[in-house]
Amino acid sequence: MKAIITATELAHDLTGANPPVLLDVRWQLSMAKAAGAPAFDGRAEYAAGHLPGAVFVDLDAELASAPGERGRHPLPDLKEFGAAMRRAGVSPGRPVVVYDGGQGWAAARAWWLLRWTGHPDVRVLDGGLPAWEGTLSTDVPAPAQGDFEPVPGPGGLLDADAAAALARSGVLLDARAAERYRGDVEPIDRVGGHIPGAVSAPTTENVTADGRFLPAEELRARFKNLGATQDAEVGVYCGSGVSAAHEALALAVAGIPAALYVGSWSEWSSDPSRPVATGPDPQ
């Protein structure tokens, strides 16, 4: 199954006998609130115009639980997540296409959660909303109730201890910006740096200037240079398990399975007893 879909492919599939459920997950990491400015409002963006038939999904409320010791975007309560997906019309027998405002991070978080909990056919719109050339709608749909029941599969998820072990035994990729990996700056978390042994792999380098993923062969070459191949045990993390989901999606496009450390640096760095590495070298 492909992990991403082009706008042209999506337009075709929407006219088919089993059109996909569309989920709009517009969200972005913003420091505006800390500066006293209004925070990004994905629901307002959705209300101003979305793909016809798309249902808005709130990343903070439906794809994560409340911030705390497990990080800024811990796993959601699976009963609540399942209820949110069913309200959106999600069923295992119908494909799902997820999109966001173009960055791809939020859409990837929804993709990862649905795949990890057993949905067999989920794709992300490559390039997000800006890639869509069709009309937009302001109508709020009322989809028929879905029957998706999330059941986590074996593997695919890392906790802090497993992430630390994987950094020694396999390949643990850090999807954040390189300056945060090195510890040069840390605008959000308690301390800067990275998990010892993790390799810097900013997820922004997986896409072109318009937010579309690089071709699969280019992604495979990039990840091979970082030590991540189909034969390696690979994991990813970021600040709070959102941009790392985008890296996991890029790895999937390249044909490389990867596990996600959802707590990521926001959980790791909150515990002063955990080691922190700084600088460009993994150790």
Short mmCIF file of C-alpha atoms in Angstrom, two decimals:
data_model
loop_
_atom_site.label_atom_id
_atom_site.label_comp_id
_atom_site.label_asym_id
_atom_site.label_seq_id
_atom_site.Cartn_x
_atom_site.Cartn_y
_atom_site.Cartn_z
CA MET A 1 0.00 0.00 0.00
CA LYS A 2 1.26 3.46 -0.89
CA ALA A 3 1.72 5.85 2.01
CA ILE A 4 1.09 9.03 0.02
CA ILE A 5 -1.29 10.09 -2.75
CA THR A 6 -1.08 12.89 -5.29
CA ALA A 7 -3.84 15.42 -5.73
CA THR A 8 -4.56 14.01 -9.19
CA GLU A 9 -4.87 10.49 -7.81
CA LEU A 10 -7.12 11.72 -5.02
CA ALA A 11 -9.44 13.54 -7.42
CA HIS A 12 -9.77 10.28 -9.37
CA ASP A 13 -10.40 8.16 -6.27
CA LEU A 14 -13.11 10.50 -5.02
CA THR A 15 -15.18 9.63 -8.08
CA GLY A 16 -14.81 5.88 -7.56
CA ALA A 17 -17.12 3.30 -6.05
CA ASN A 18 -15.43 3.44 -2.64
CA PRO A 19 -14.19 7.01 -2.21
CA PRO A 20 -11.84 7.72 0.68
CA VAL A 21 -12.80 9.38 3.93
CA LEU A 22 -11.09 12.78 4.02
CA LEU A 23 -9.56 14.06 7.25
CA ASP A 24 -8.39 17.68 7.56
CA VAL A 25 -5.73 17.93 10.27
CA ARG A 26 -4.54 21.49 9.94
CA TRP A 27 -2.16 22.30 12.79
CA GLN A 28 1.23 23.86 13.17
CA LEU A 29 3.80 24.31 15.87
CA SER A 30 3.74 28.00 16.67
CA MET A 31 5.52 30.16 19.19
CA ALA A 32 2.97 32.94 18.62
CA LYS A 33 1.09 32.23 21.84
CA ALA A 34 4.27 32.58 23.92
CA ALA A 35 4.79 35.98 22.30
CA GLY A 36 1.27 37.07 23.16
CA ALA A 37 -0.10 36.66 19.64
CA PRO A 38 -3.09 34.43 18.81
CA ALA A 39 -2.16 30.79 18.32
CA PHE A 40 -2.73 29.08 15.00
CA ASP A 41 -6.38 28.02 14.71
CA GLY A 42 -6.74 24.97 12.51
CA ARG A 43 -10.50 24.81 12.96
CA ALA A 44 -10.86 28.39 11.70
CA GLU A 45 -8.68 27.53 8.70
CA TYR A 46 -10.91 24.54 8.02
CA ALA A 47 -14.05 26.66 8.28
CA ALA A 48 -12.64 29.11 5.72
CA GLY A 49 -12.30 26.35 3.13
CA HIS A 50 -11.53 22.64 2.94
CA LEU A 51 -11.73 19.73 0.54
CA PRO A 52 -15.39 18.92 -0.08
CA GLY A 53 -16.53 16.28 2.38
CA ALA A 54 -13.48 16.54 4.63
CA VAL A 55 -13.94 16.32 8.40
CA PHE A 56 -11.77 18.40 10.73
CA VAL A 57 -9.63 16.49 13.21
CA ASP A 58 -8.05 18.33 16.14
CA LEU A 59 -4.49 17.12 16.64
CA ASP A 60 -4.17 18.38 20.21
CA ALA A 61 -7.55 17.05 21.36
CA GLU A 62 -8.05 13.91 19.25
CA LEU A 63 -4.60 12.73 18.17
CA ALA A 64 -2.91 13.31 21.52
CA SER A 65 -3.70 13.38 25.21
CA ALA A 66 -2.94 16.24 27.58
CA PRO A 67 0.71 17.34 27.89
CA GLY A 68 2.54 16.07 30.94
CA GLU A 69 5.33 13.75 32.01
CA ARG A 70 4.92 11.70 28.81
CA GLY A 71 5.60 14.74 26.62
CA ARG A 72 3.74 17.51 24.83
CA HIS A 73 1.76 15.19 22.54
CA PRO A 74 1.42 11.82 24.28
CA LEU A 75 -0.59 9.05 22.72
CA PRO A 76 -4.33 9.73 22.86
CA ASP A 77 -6.64 7.59 24.91
CA LEU A 78 -7.46 4.91 22.35
CA LYS A 79 -11.15 4.80 23.23
CA GLU A 80 -11.41 8.54 22.64
CA PHE A 81 -9.31 8.30 19.47
CA GLY A 82 -11.51 5.52 18.13
CA ALA A 83 -14.67 7.51 18.89
CA ALA A 84 -13.24 10.56 17.08
CA MET A 85 -12.37 8.47 14.04
CA ARG A 86 -15.81 6.85 13.95
CA ARG A 87 -17.46 10.28 14.17
CA ALA A 88 -15.38 11.25 11.14
CA GLY A 89 -16.74 8.25 9.25
CA VAL A 90 -13.66 6.05 9.45
CA SER A 91 -14.21 2.34 8.86
CA PRO A 92 -11.66 -0.39 8.11
CA GLY A 93 -13.31 -1.20 4.78
CA ARG A 94 -12.98 2.30 3.40
CA PRO A 95 -9.71 4.08 2.51
CA VAL A 96 -8.67 7.22 4.37
CA VAL A 97 -6.78 10.22 3.00
CA VAL A 98 -5.37 12.75 5.45
CA TYR A 99 -4.12 16.24 4.64
CA ASP A 100 -3.02 19.40 6.41
CA GLY A 101 -1.94 22.89 5.41
CA GLY A 102 1.08 21.65 3.47
CA GLN A 103 3.80 20.98 6.02
CA GLY A 104 2.70 17.38 6.33
CA TRP A 105 3.55 16.91 10.00
CA ALA A 106 0.00 16.86 11.37
CA ALA A 107 -1.30 14.69 8.54
CA ALA A 108 1.53 12.24 9.20
CA ARG A 109 0.59 12.05 12.89
CA ALA A 110 -2.94 10.98 11.90
CA TRP A 111 -1.54 8.56 9.31
CA TRP A 112 0.78 6.97 11.84
CA LEU A 113 -1.90 6.58 14.51
CA LEU A 114 -4.39 5.01 12.12
CA ARG A 115 -1.80 2.63 10.69
CA TRP A 116 -0.42 1.71 14.13
CA THR A 117 -3.93 0.94 15.39
CA GLY A 118 -4.78 -1.29 12.47
CA HIS A 119 -6.40 0.66 9.65
CA PRO A 120 -5.33 -1.09 6.43
CA ASP A 121 -5.51 1.80 3.94
CA VAL A 122 -4.36 5.28 4.95
CA ARG A 123 -2.53 7.78 2.75
CA VAL A 124 -1.35 11.37 3.14
CA LEU A 125 -2.06 13.93 0.43
CA ASP A 126 1.40 14.80 -0.85
CA GLY A 127 1.88 18.56 -0.57
CA GLY A 128 -1.27 19.01 1.51
CA LEU A 129 -4.02 21.49 0.78
CA PRO A 130 -1.84 23.72 -1.47
CA ALA A 131 -1.47 20.78 -3.87
CA TRP A 132 -5.24 20.50 -4.35
CA GLU A 133 -6.40 22.19 -7.56
CA GLY A 134 -10.12 21.54 -7.15
CA THR A 135 -12.74 23.66 -5.47
CA LEU A 136 -12.94 24.11 -1.72
CA SER A 137 -16.03 23.98 0.45
CA THR A 138 -17.20 25.70 3.62
CA ASP A 139 -19.94 23.14 4.25
CA VAL A 140 -19.48 21.00 7.34
CA PRO A 141 -20.31 17.40 6.44
CA ALA A 142 -22.20 14.96 8.67
CA PRO A 143 -20.68 11.62 7.70
CA ALA A 144 -22.28 8.32 8.53
CA GLN A 145 -20.85 6.80 11.70
CA GLY A 146 -17.84 4.63 10.99
CA ASP A 147 -17.00 1.37 12.73
CA PHE A 148 -13.21 1.56 13.10
CA GLU A 149 -11.94 0.06 16.36
CA PRO A 150 -8.28 0.91 17.04
CA VAL A 151 -6.16 -2.07 18.01
CA PRO A 152 -2.41 -1.38 18.35
CA GLY A 153 -0.24 -3.77 16.42
CA PRO A 154 2.93 -5.41 17.68
CA GLY A 155 5.95 -3.15 17.50
CA GLY A 156 6.06 0.24 15.89
CA LEU A 157 6.14 2.13 19.19
CA LEU A 158 9.10 3.08 21.37
CA ASP A 159 9.25 4.29 24.94
CA ALA A 160 12.23 6.15 26.39
CA ASP A 161 14.15 3.02 27.38
CA ALA A 162 13.55 1.36 24.01
CA ALA A 163 14.65 4.50 22.19
CA ALA A 164 17.88 4.63 24.22
CA ALA A 165 18.56 0.97 23.48
CA LEU A 166 17.85 1.38 19.78
CA ALA A 167 20.31 4.28 19.58
CA ARG A 168 22.98 1.74 20.59
CA SER A 169 21.81 -1.36 18.72
CA GLY A 170 20.20 0.08 15.59
CA VAL A 171 19.49 3.48 14.09
CA LEU A 172 17.62 6.20 15.96
CA LEU A 173 16.90 9.26 13.81
CA ASP A 174 16.29 12.71 15.29
CA ALA A 175 13.82 14.53 13.01
CA ARG A 176 14.25 17.99 14.56
CA ALA A 177 16.23 20.87 13.12
CA ALA A 178 19.98 20.33 13.32
CA GLU A 179 20.51 23.27 15.68
CA ARG A 180 18.14 21.73 18.22
CA TYR A 181 19.84 18.35 17.84
CA ARG A 182 23.21 19.97 18.53
CA GLY A 183 21.79 21.89 21.48
CA ASP A 184 22.68 25.29 19.99
CA VAL A 185 19.13 26.46 20.69
CA GLU A 186 16.14 24.99 22.48
CA PRO A 187 13.04 27.18 22.26
CA ILE A 188 10.60 24.77 23.92
CA ASP A 189 12.05 22.05 26.11
CA ARG A 190 14.00 22.09 29.37
CA VAL A 191 17.39 21.47 27.80
CA GLY A 192 18.88 21.23 24.31
CA GLY A 193 20.73 18.34 22.74
CA HIS A 194 19.83 14.81 21.69
CA ILE A 195 19.52 11.23 22.89
CA PRO A 196 23.04 9.78 22.98
CA GLY A 197 23.65 7.75 19.85
CA ALA A 198 20.85 9.34 17.83
CA VAL A 199 21.62 10.57 14.31
CA SER A 200 20.55 14.02 13.11
CA ALA A 201 18.06 13.68 10.24
CA PRO A 202 15.86 16.80 9.92
CA THR A 203 12.57 15.80 8.35
CA THR A 204 12.51 19.07 6.42
CA GLU A 205 15.19 17.55 4.18
CA ASN A 206 12.77 14.83 3.04
CA VAL A 207 10.67 17.22 0.98
CA THR A 208 11.02 19.73 -1.83
CA ALA A 209 10.38 23.45 -1.48
CA ASP A 210 6.65 22.95 -2.09
CA GLY A 211 6.33 20.37 0.68
CA ARG A 212 6.11 17.30 -1.56
CA PHE A 213 8.21 14.28 -0.71
CA LEU A 214 11.39 13.57 -2.62
CA PRO A 215 11.18 10.57 -4.97
CA ALA A 216 11.44 7.24 -3.18
CA GLU A 217 14.87 6.45 -4.61
CA GLU A 218 16.26 9.77 -3.35
CA LEU A 219 14.80 9.14 0.10
CA ARG A 220 16.32 5.65 0.18
CA ALA A 221 19.71 7.12 -0.71
CA ARG A 222 19.41 9.76 1.97
CA PHE A 223 18.46 7.30 4.67
CA LYS A 224 21.14 4.83 3.58
CA ASN A 225 23.74 7.55 4.15
CA LEU A 226 22.36 7.88 7.67
CA GLY A 227 22.54 4.13 8.28
CA ALA A 228 18.81 3.49 7.90
CA THR A 229 18.04 0.70 5.45
CA GLN A 230 15.41 -2.02 5.07
CA ASP A 231 17.72 -4.41 6.91
CA ALA A 232 18.32 -2.12 9.89
CA GLU A 233 16.18 -1.63 12.98
CA VAL A 234 15.10 2.00 12.71
CA GLY A 235 13.35 4.38 15.07
CA VAL A 236 12.53 8.08 14.96
CA TYR A 237 11.83 10.87 17.42
CA CYS A 238 11.47 14.65 17.40
CA GLY A 239 10.23 17.21 19.91
CA SER A 240 6.84 15.71 20.68
CA GLY A 241 6.08 12.91 18.23
CA VAL A 242 4.63 15.02 15.38
CA SER A 243 7.47 15.85 12.98
CA ALA A 244 8.89 12.39 13.74
CA ALA A 245 5.68 10.90 12.33
CA HIS A 246 6.49 12.82 9.15
CA GLU A 247 9.96 11.23 9.13
CA ALA A 248 8.33 7.82 9.64
CA LEU A 249 6.13 8.60 6.63
CA ALA A 250 9.19 9.50 4.55
CA LEU A 251 10.79 6.24 5.60
CA ALA A 252 7.62 4.39 4.55
CA VAL A 253 7.77 6.08 1.14
CA ALA A 254 11.34 4.78 0.92
CA GLY A 255 10.20 1.29 1.90
CA ILE A 256 11.88 1.33 5.32
CA PRO A 257 9.81 0.35 8.39
CA ALA A 258 10.40 2.50 11.46
CA ALA A 259 9.17 2.71 15.03
CA LEU A 260 8.12 6.00 16.61
CA TYR A 261 9.15 7.33 20.03
CA VAL A 262 6.01 9.36 20.67
CA GLY A 263 7.19 11.02 23.89
CA SER A 264 10.29 12.22 22.01
CA TRP A 265 12.56 14.97 23.33
CA SER A 266 9.79 16.65 25.33
CA GLU A 267 9.52 13.50 27.47
CA TRP A 268 13.20 12.55 27.43
CA SER A 269 14.50 15.97 28.45
CA SER A 270 11.93 16.41 31.23
CA ASP A 271 13.78 13.81 33.34
CA PRO A 272 17.12 15.22 34.60
CA SER A 273 18.42 11.70 35.17
CA ARG A 274 18.43 10.89 31.45
CA PRO A 275 21.70 11.57 29.60
CA VAL A 276 21.93 14.36 27.05
CA ALA A 277 24.42 14.61 24.19
CA THR A 278 25.27 17.89 22.49
CA GLY A 279 27.15 18.88 19.38
CA PRO A 280 27.09 17.37 15.88
CA ASP A 281 28.27 13.88 16.83
CA PRO A 282 25.74 11.25 17.91
CA GLN A 283 27.59 10.41 21.14
#
